[in-house]
mmCIF file with all atom_site columns, C-alpha atoms in Angstrom:
data_model
loop_
_atom_site.group_PDB
_atom_site.id
_atom_site.type_symbol
_atom_site.label_atom_id
_atom_site.label_alt_id
_atom_site.label_comp_id
_atom_site.label_asym_id
_atom_site.label_entity_id
_atom_site.label_seq_id
_atom_site.pdbx_PDB_ins_code
_atom_site.Cartn_x
_atom_site.Cartn_y
_atom_site.Cartn_z
_atom_site.occupancy
_atom_site.B_iso_or_equiv
_atom_site.pdbx_formal_charge
_atom_site.auth_seq_id
_atom_site.auth_comp_id
_atom_site.auth_asym_id
_atom_site.auth_atom_id
_atom_site.pdbx_PDB_model_num
ATOM 1   C CA . MET A 1 1   ? 148.884 67.629 32.028 1.00 0.00 ? 70  MET A CA 1
ATOM 2   C CA . ALA A 1 2   ? 151.579 68.935 29.517 1.00 0.00 ? 71  ALA A CA 1
ATOM 3   C CA . ALA A 1 3   ? 153.454 71.821 29.976 1.00 0.00 ? 72  ALA A CA 1
ATOM 4   C CA . VAL A 1 4   ? 152.968 74.140 26.678 1.00 0.00 ? 73  VAL A CA 1
ATOM 5   C CA . SER A 1 5   ? 156.071 74.335 24.472 1.00 0.00 ? 74  SER A CA 1
ATOM 6   C CA . THR A 1 6   ? 157.528 77.812 24.304 1.00 0.00 ? 75  THR A CA 1
ATOM 7   C CA . SER A 1 7   ? 157.616 77.720 20.446 1.00 0.00 ? 76  SER A CA 1
ATOM 8   C CA . SER A 1 8   ? 155.764 80.387 18.832 1.00 0.00 ? 77  SER A CA 1
ATOM 9   C CA . THR A 1 9   ? 154.372 77.886 16.264 1.00 0.00 ? 78  THR A CA 1
ATOM 10  C CA . ARG A 1 10  ? 150.708 76.766 16.783 1.00 0.00 ? 79  ARG A CA 1
ATOM 11  C CA . GLU A 1 11  ? 150.136 72.969 16.473 1.00 0.00 ? 80  GLU A CA 1
ATOM 12  C CA . ARG A 1 12  ? 147.491 71.867 14.161 1.00 0.00 ? 81  ARG A CA 1
ATOM 13  C CA . THR A 1 13  ? 145.645 68.703 14.876 1.00 0.00 ? 82  THR A CA 1
ATOM 14  C CA . THR A 1 14  ? 143.913 66.386 12.229 1.00 0.00 ? 83  THR A CA 1
ATOM 15  C CA . MET A 1 15  ? 141.468 64.992 14.686 1.00 0.00 ? 84  MET A CA 1
ATOM 16  C CA . ALA A 1 16  ? 137.899 65.438 13.973 1.00 0.00 ? 85  ALA A CA 1
ATOM 17  C CA . ASP A 1 17  ? 136.135 67.637 16.264 1.00 0.00 ? 86  ASP A CA 1
ATOM 18  C CA . ASN A 1 18  ? 133.051 65.787 16.044 1.00 0.00 ? 87  ASN A CA 1
ATOM 19  C CA . ASN A 1 19  ? 131.436 62.761 14.040 1.00 0.00 ? 88  ASN A CA 1
ATOM 20  C CA . ASN A 1 20  ? 128.277 64.548 13.212 1.00 0.00 ? 89  ASN A CA 1
ATOM 21  C CA . ALA A 1 21  ? 128.487 63.163 9.463  1.00 0.00 ? 90  ALA A CA 1
ATOM 22  C CA . ALA A 1 22  ? 128.533 59.641 10.914 1.00 0.00 ? 91  ALA A CA 1
ATOM 23  C CA . ALA A 1 23  ? 125.281 60.164 13.088 1.00 0.00 ? 92  ALA A CA 1
ATOM 24  C CA . ALA A 1 24  ? 123.447 57.410 11.361 1.00 0.00 ? 93  ALA A CA 1
ATOM 25  C CA . ASN A 1 25  ? 126.372 55.051 11.277 1.00 0.00 ? 94  ASN A CA 1
ATOM 26  C CA . LEU A 1 26  ? 128.028 55.240 14.743 1.00 0.00 ? 95  LEU A CA 1
ATOM 27  C CA . PRO A 1 27  ? 129.833 52.018 15.769 1.00 0.00 ? 96  PRO A CA 1
ATOM 28  C CA . LYS A 1 28  ? 127.945 49.440 17.837 1.00 0.00 ? 97  LYS A CA 1
ATOM 29  C CA . ALA A 1 29  ? 130.757 48.756 20.125 1.00 0.00 ? 98  ALA A CA 1
ATOM 30  C CA . PRO A 1 30  ? 133.857 50.613 21.348 1.00 0.00 ? 99  PRO A CA 1
ATOM 31  C CA . HIS A 1 31  ? 137.208 50.110 19.447 1.00 0.00 ? 100 HIS A CA 1
ATOM 32  C CA . PRO A 1 32  ? 139.115 47.521 20.977 1.00 0.00 ? 101 PRO A CA 1
ATOM 33  C CA . ALA A 1 33  ? 142.087 49.767 21.220 1.00 0.00 ? 102 ALA A CA 1
ATOM 34  C CA . LEU A 1 34  ? 140.501 51.603 24.032 1.00 0.00 ? 103 LEU A CA 1
ATOM 35  C CA . ARG A 1 35  ? 140.957 48.509 26.383 1.00 0.00 ? 104 ARG A CA 1
ATOM 36  C CA . THR A 1 36  ? 144.662 49.482 26.447 1.00 0.00 ? 105 THR A CA 1
ATOM 37  C CA . LEU A 1 37  ? 143.543 52.338 28.747 1.00 0.00 ? 106 LEU A CA 1
ATOM 38  C CA . ASP A 1 38  ? 142.085 50.021 31.447 1.00 0.00 ? 107 ASP A CA 1
ATOM 39  C CA . TRP A 1 39  ? 145.083 50.369 33.694 1.00 0.00 ? 108 TRP A CA 1
ATOM 40  C CA . MET A 1 40  ? 144.220 54.116 33.968 1.00 0.00 ? 109 MET A CA 1
ATOM 41  C CA . VAL A 1 41  ? 141.059 53.636 35.800 1.00 0.00 ? 110 VAL A CA 1
ATOM 42  C CA . GLY A 1 42  ? 140.941 54.730 39.356 1.00 0.00 ? 111 GLY A CA 1
ATOM 43  C CA . SER A 1 43  ? 142.490 57.562 41.381 1.00 0.00 ? 112 SER A CA 1
ATOM 44  C CA . TRP A 1 44  ? 146.099 58.565 41.186 1.00 0.00 ? 113 TRP A CA 1
ATOM 45  C CA . GLU A 1 45  ? 148.467 60.976 42.962 1.00 0.00 ? 114 GLU A CA 1
ATOM 46  C CA . ASP A 1 46  ? 150.818 62.713 40.421 1.00 0.00 ? 115 ASP A CA 1
ATOM 47  C CA . SER A 1 47  ? 154.028 64.576 41.687 1.00 0.00 ? 116 SER A CA 1
ATOM 48  C CA . GLY A 1 48  ? 156.669 66.432 39.897 1.00 0.00 ? 117 GLY A CA 1
ATOM 49  C CA . PRO A 1 49  ? 158.492 69.805 40.224 1.00 0.00 ? 118 PRO A CA 1
ATOM 50  C CA . LEU A 1 50  ? 156.126 71.663 37.806 1.00 0.00 ? 119 LEU A CA 1
ATOM 51  C CA . ALA A 1 51  ? 152.771 69.992 38.519 1.00 0.00 ? 120 ALA A CA 1
ATOM 52  C CA . SER A 1 52  ? 151.354 67.875 41.505 1.00 0.00 ? 121 SER A CA 1
ATOM 53  C CA . GLY A 1 53  ? 147.877 66.777 42.409 1.00 0.00 ? 122 GLY A CA 1
ATOM 54  C CA . THR A 1 54  ? 145.311 63.934 41.691 1.00 0.00 ? 123 THR A CA 1
ATOM 55  C CA . SER A 1 55  ? 143.697 62.589 38.740 1.00 0.00 ? 124 SER A CA 1
ATOM 56  C CA . THR A 1 56  ? 140.641 60.124 38.610 1.00 0.00 ? 125 THR A CA 1
ATOM 57  C CA . SER A 1 57  ? 139.844 58.125 35.515 1.00 0.00 ? 126 SER A CA 1
ATOM 58  C CA . GLU A 1 58  ? 136.453 56.211 34.729 1.00 0.00 ? 127 GLU A CA 1
ATOM 59  C CA . TRP A 1 59  ? 134.787 54.769 31.581 1.00 0.00 ? 128 TRP A CA 1
ATOM 60  C CA . MET A 1 60  ? 131.714 56.750 30.491 1.00 0.00 ? 129 MET A CA 1
ATOM 61  C CA . GLU A 1 61  ? 128.831 54.487 30.208 1.00 0.00 ? 130 GLU A CA 1
ATOM 62  C CA . GLY A 1 62  ? 128.997 52.671 26.940 1.00 0.00 ? 131 GLY A CA 1
ATOM 63  C CA . GLY A 1 63  ? 132.835 52.420 27.054 1.00 0.00 ? 132 GLY A CA 1
ATOM 64  C CA . PHE A 1 64  ? 133.485 54.750 24.178 1.00 0.00 ? 133 PHE A CA 1
ATOM 65  C CA . PHE A 1 65  ? 135.455 57.333 26.188 1.00 0.00 ? 134 PHE A CA 1
ATOM 66  C CA . LEU A 1 66  ? 137.670 57.204 29.263 1.00 0.00 ? 135 LEU A CA 1
ATOM 67  C CA . VAL A 1 67  ? 136.948 60.494 31.359 1.00 0.00 ? 136 VAL A CA 1
ATOM 68  C CA . ASN A 1 68  ? 140.024 61.740 33.275 1.00 0.00 ? 137 ASN A CA 1
ATOM 69  C CA . HIS A 1 69  ? 139.318 64.352 35.869 1.00 0.00 ? 138 HIS A CA 1
ATOM 70  C CA . ILE A 1 70  ? 142.522 66.492 36.947 1.00 0.00 ? 139 ILE A CA 1
ATOM 71  C CA . ASP A 1 71  ? 143.191 68.530 39.867 1.00 0.00 ? 140 ASP A CA 1
ATOM 72  C CA . PHE A 1 72  ? 146.845 69.829 39.924 1.00 0.00 ? 141 PHE A CA 1
ATOM 73  C CA . HIS A 1 73  ? 148.870 72.522 41.428 1.00 0.00 ? 142 HIS A CA 1
ATOM 74  C CA . THR A 1 74  ? 151.840 74.259 39.901 1.00 0.00 ? 143 THR A CA 1
ATOM 75  C CA . PRO A 1 75  ? 154.399 76.658 41.297 1.00 0.00 ? 144 PRO A CA 1
ATOM 76  C CA . GLY A 1 76  ? 153.058 79.751 42.566 1.00 0.00 ? 145 GLY A CA 1
ATOM 77  C CA . ASP A 1 77  ? 149.840 77.648 43.598 1.00 0.00 ? 146 ASP A CA 1
ATOM 78  C CA . ARG A 1 78  ? 148.199 77.979 40.328 1.00 0.00 ? 147 ARG A CA 1
ATOM 79  C CA . ARG A 1 79  ? 145.337 75.476 40.453 1.00 0.00 ? 148 ARG A CA 1
ATOM 80  C CA . ILE A 1 80  ? 144.573 73.589 37.252 1.00 0.00 ? 149 ILE A CA 1
ATOM 81  C CA . LYS A 1 81  ? 141.224 71.625 37.049 1.00 0.00 ? 150 LYS A CA 1
ATOM 82  C CA . ALA A 1 82  ? 140.633 70.079 33.916 1.00 0.00 ? 151 ALA A CA 1
ATOM 83  C CA . VAL A 1 83  ? 138.494 67.162 32.302 1.00 0.00 ? 152 VAL A CA 1
ATOM 84  C CA . GLU A 1 84  ? 139.876 65.065 29.642 1.00 0.00 ? 153 GLU A CA 1
ATOM 85  C CA . TYR A 1 85  ? 137.909 62.698 27.221 1.00 0.00 ? 154 TYR A CA 1
ATOM 86  C CA . ILE A 1 86  ? 139.846 60.054 25.601 1.00 0.00 ? 155 ILE A CA 1
ATOM 87  C CA . GLY A 1 87  ? 138.512 58.025 22.660 1.00 0.00 ? 156 GLY A CA 1
ATOM 88  C CA . PHE A 1 88  ? 139.429 56.252 19.572 1.00 0.00 ? 157 PHE A CA 1
ATOM 89  C CA . ASP A 1 89  ? 139.791 58.549 16.577 1.00 0.00 ? 158 ASP A CA 1
ATOM 90  C CA . GLU A 1 90  ? 138.791 56.734 13.340 1.00 0.00 ? 159 GLU A CA 1
ATOM 91  C CA . ASP A 1 91  ? 140.538 59.497 11.112 1.00 0.00 ? 160 ASP A CA 1
ATOM 92  C CA . THR A 1 92  ? 143.902 58.943 12.566 1.00 0.00 ? 161 THR A CA 1
ATOM 93  C CA . GLN A 1 93  ? 143.504 55.340 13.962 1.00 0.00 ? 162 GLN A CA 1
ATOM 94  C CA . THR A 1 94  ? 144.879 56.580 17.285 1.00 0.00 ? 163 THR A CA 1
ATOM 95  C CA . LEU A 1 95  ? 143.724 57.103 20.930 1.00 0.00 ? 164 LEU A CA 1
ATOM 96  C CA . ARG A 1 96  ? 143.084 60.903 20.826 1.00 0.00 ? 165 ARG A CA 1
ATOM 97  C CA . SER A 1 97  ? 142.008 63.115 23.594 1.00 0.00 ? 166 SER A CA 1
ATOM 98  C CA . HIS A 1 98  ? 140.465 66.574 24.292 1.00 0.00 ? 167 HIS A CA 1
ATOM 99  C CA . LEU A 1 99  ? 141.271 68.094 27.354 1.00 0.00 ? 168 LEU A CA 1
ATOM 100 C CA . MET A 1 100 ? 139.647 71.277 28.810 1.00 0.00 ? 169 MET A CA 1
ATOM 101 C CA . ASP A 1 101 ? 140.601 73.286 31.887 1.00 0.00 ? 170 ASP A CA 1
ATOM 102 C CA . ASN A 1 102 ? 139.579 76.190 34.133 1.00 0.00 ? 171 ASN A CA 1
ATOM 103 C CA . HIS A 1 103 ? 142.119 78.633 32.451 1.00 0.00 ? 172 HIS A CA 1
ATOM 104 C CA . GLY A 1 104 ? 140.701 78.131 28.975 1.00 0.00 ? 173 GLY A CA 1
ATOM 105 C CA . ALA A 1 105 ? 142.782 75.163 27.571 1.00 0.00 ? 174 ALA A CA 1
ATOM 106 C CA . ASN A 1 106 ? 141.097 73.027 24.846 1.00 0.00 ? 175 ASN A CA 1
ATOM 107 C CA . PHE A 1 107 ? 144.171 70.692 23.987 1.00 0.00 ? 176 PHE A CA 1
ATOM 108 C CA . THR A 1 108 ? 144.389 67.597 22.108 1.00 0.00 ? 177 THR A CA 1
ATOM 109 C CA . TYR A 1 109 ? 146.698 64.918 22.889 1.00 0.00 ? 178 TYR A CA 1
ATOM 110 C CA . THR A 1 110 ? 147.520 61.411 21.236 1.00 0.00 ? 179 THR A CA 1
ATOM 111 C CA . TYR A 1 111 ? 148.246 58.243 23.296 1.00 0.00 ? 180 TYR A CA 1
ATOM 112 C CA . GLU A 1 112 ? 150.090 55.093 22.525 1.00 0.00 ? 181 GLU A CA 1
ATOM 113 C CA . ILE A 1 113 ? 150.279 52.192 25.098 1.00 0.00 ? 182 ILE A CA 1
ATOM 114 C CA . ASP A 1 114 ? 152.824 49.505 24.732 1.00 0.00 ? 183 ASP A CA 1
ATOM 115 C CA . GLU A 1 115 ? 154.006 46.544 27.148 1.00 0.00 ? 184 GLU A CA 1
ATOM 116 C CA . ASP A 1 116 ? 156.496 48.727 29.178 1.00 0.00 ? 185 ASP A CA 1
ATOM 117 C CA . GLY A 1 117 ? 154.929 52.040 29.408 1.00 0.00 ? 186 GLY A CA 1
ATOM 118 C CA . PHE A 1 118 ? 153.119 54.910 27.203 1.00 0.00 ? 187 PHE A CA 1
ATOM 119 C CA . THR A 1 119 ? 153.520 57.905 25.419 1.00 0.00 ? 188 THR A CA 1
ATOM 120 C CA . ILE A 1 120 ? 151.347 60.869 25.270 1.00 0.00 ? 189 ILE A CA 1
ATOM 121 C CA . TRP A 1 121 ? 151.981 63.439 22.586 1.00 0.00 ? 190 TRP A CA 1
ATOM 122 C CA . PHE A 1 122 ? 150.852 66.993 22.694 1.00 0.00 ? 191 PHE A CA 1
ATOM 123 C CA . GLY A 1 123 ? 148.687 67.302 19.577 1.00 0.00 ? 192 GLY A CA 1
ATOM 124 C CA . GLU A 1 124 ? 150.004 65.010 16.926 1.00 0.00 ? 193 GLU A CA 1
ATOM 125 C CA . LYS A 1 125 ? 151.822 61.644 17.128 1.00 0.00 ? 194 LYS A CA 1
ATOM 126 C CA . ASP A 1 126 ? 155.561 62.063 17.072 1.00 0.00 ? 195 ASP A CA 1
ATOM 127 C CA . SER A 1 127 ? 155.534 65.595 18.017 1.00 0.00 ? 196 SER A CA 1
ATOM 128 C CA . GLU A 1 128 ? 158.612 67.331 19.812 1.00 0.00 ? 197 GLU A CA 1
ATOM 129 C CA . ASN A 1 129 ? 156.497 67.809 23.061 1.00 0.00 ? 198 ASN A CA 1
ATOM 130 C CA . PHE A 1 130 ? 155.477 64.542 24.821 1.00 0.00 ? 199 PHE A CA 1
ATOM 131 C CA . TYR A 1 131 ? 155.519 62.531 27.928 1.00 0.00 ? 200 TYR A CA 1
ATOM 132 C CA . ARG A 1 132 ? 157.099 58.918 28.140 1.00 0.00 ? 201 ARG A CA 1
ATOM 133 C CA . GLY A 1 133 ? 156.068 57.060 31.224 1.00 0.00 ? 202 GLY A CA 1
ATOM 134 C CA . THR A 1 134 ? 157.406 53.585 32.318 1.00 0.00 ? 203 THR A CA 1
ATOM 135 C CA . PHE A 1 135 ? 154.988 51.350 34.253 1.00 0.00 ? 204 PHE A CA 1
ATOM 136 C CA . GLY A 1 136 ? 155.881 49.905 37.504 1.00 0.00 ? 205 GLY A CA 1
ATOM 137 C CA . ALA A 1 137 ? 155.780 46.123 38.072 1.00 0.00 ? 206 ALA A CA 1
ATOM 138 C CA . ASP A 1 138 ? 151.836 45.775 38.330 1.00 0.00 ? 207 ASP A CA 1
ATOM 139 C CA . ARG A 1 139 ? 150.894 49.053 36.441 1.00 0.00 ? 208 ARG A CA 1
ATOM 140 C CA . THR A 1 140 ? 149.815 50.831 39.739 1.00 0.00 ? 209 THR A CA 1
ATOM 141 C CA . SER A 1 141 ? 152.504 53.374 39.293 1.00 0.00 ? 210 SER A CA 1
ATOM 142 C CA . TYR A 1 142 ? 154.524 54.950 36.561 1.00 0.00 ? 211 TYR A CA 1
ATOM 143 C CA . ARG A 1 143 ? 157.634 57.186 36.251 1.00 0.00 ? 212 ARG A CA 1
ATOM 144 C CA . GLY A 1 144 ? 158.310 59.579 33.311 1.00 0.00 ? 213 GLY A CA 1
ATOM 145 C CA . LYS A 1 145 ? 158.931 62.978 31.818 1.00 0.00 ? 214 LYS A CA 1
ATOM 146 C CA . TRP A 1 146 ? 157.293 65.507 29.755 1.00 0.00 ? 215 TRP A CA 1
ATOM 147 C CA . GLN A 1 147 ? 159.966 66.682 27.101 1.00 0.00 ? 216 GLN A CA 1
ATOM 148 C CA . TRP A 1 148 ? 159.877 69.386 24.426 1.00 0.00 ? 217 TRP A CA 1
ATOM 149 C CA . PRO A 1 149 ? 162.800 71.134 22.805 1.00 0.00 ? 218 PRO A CA 1
ATOM 150 C CA . GLY A 1 150 ? 164.808 73.123 25.451 1.00 0.00 ? 219 GLY A CA 1
ATOM 151 C CA . GLY A 1 151 ? 162.817 71.770 28.483 1.00 0.00 ? 220 GLY A CA 1
ATOM 152 C CA . GLY A 1 152 ? 160.931 69.322 30.329 1.00 0.00 ? 221 GLY A CA 1
ATOM 153 C CA . TYR A 1 153 ? 159.921 67.997 33.882 1.00 0.00 ? 222 TYR A CA 1
ATOM 154 C CA . ASP A 1 154 ? 159.436 64.793 35.705 1.00 0.00 ? 223 ASP A CA 1
ATOM 155 C CA . LEU A 1 155 ? 156.131 63.626 36.577 1.00 0.00 ? 224 LEU A CA 1
ATOM 156 C CA . ASP A 1 156 ? 155.543 60.269 38.509 1.00 0.00 ? 225 ASP A CA 1
ATOM 157 C CA . ALA A 1 157 ? 152.335 58.748 39.723 1.00 0.00 ? 226 ALA A CA 1
ATOM 158 C CA . LYS A 1 158 ? 150.837 56.122 42.000 1.00 0.00 ? 227 LYS A CA 1
ATOM 159 C CA . LYS A 1 159 ? 147.421 54.456 42.075 1.00 0.00 ? 228 LYS A CA 1
ATOM 160 C CA . VAL A 1 160 ? 145.695 55.121 45.398 1.00 0.00 ? 229 VAL A CA 1
ATOM 161 C CA . SER A 1 161 ? 142.341 53.650 44.448 1.00 0.00 ? 230 SER A CA 1
#
């Protein structure tokens, strides 16, 4: 879960909130780019100075979305429970997500996975608020950092199941 930039500028996303207009022409199969998320399936222990806890990811039946359940604690023992749906966005041709939490967040993220790791941008690809993680040897761990102008924090994870 990203820390929100302290910037007063509100980020705008171009991701379609729905595909209602395509109701008669929905894809017959999930986009192949979704398979780059297979490594996320399972339960993870996440640790860092500003957020720690667990996350569990599973494919929604049909394979069009990866569902991520998050249960984090932050300093001051603020508990963040969230659900994130990651899918392929035809408009932007990217892996995009919607995350909603128990504090009213309704955030979008853009994912990019490569051979060495992954980047998660808060909002649009190439935003100044992002996480860059590097995979461990067998993709059952990663190390990385959320970064934004003037701040950031480390967040590492290991797969527990």
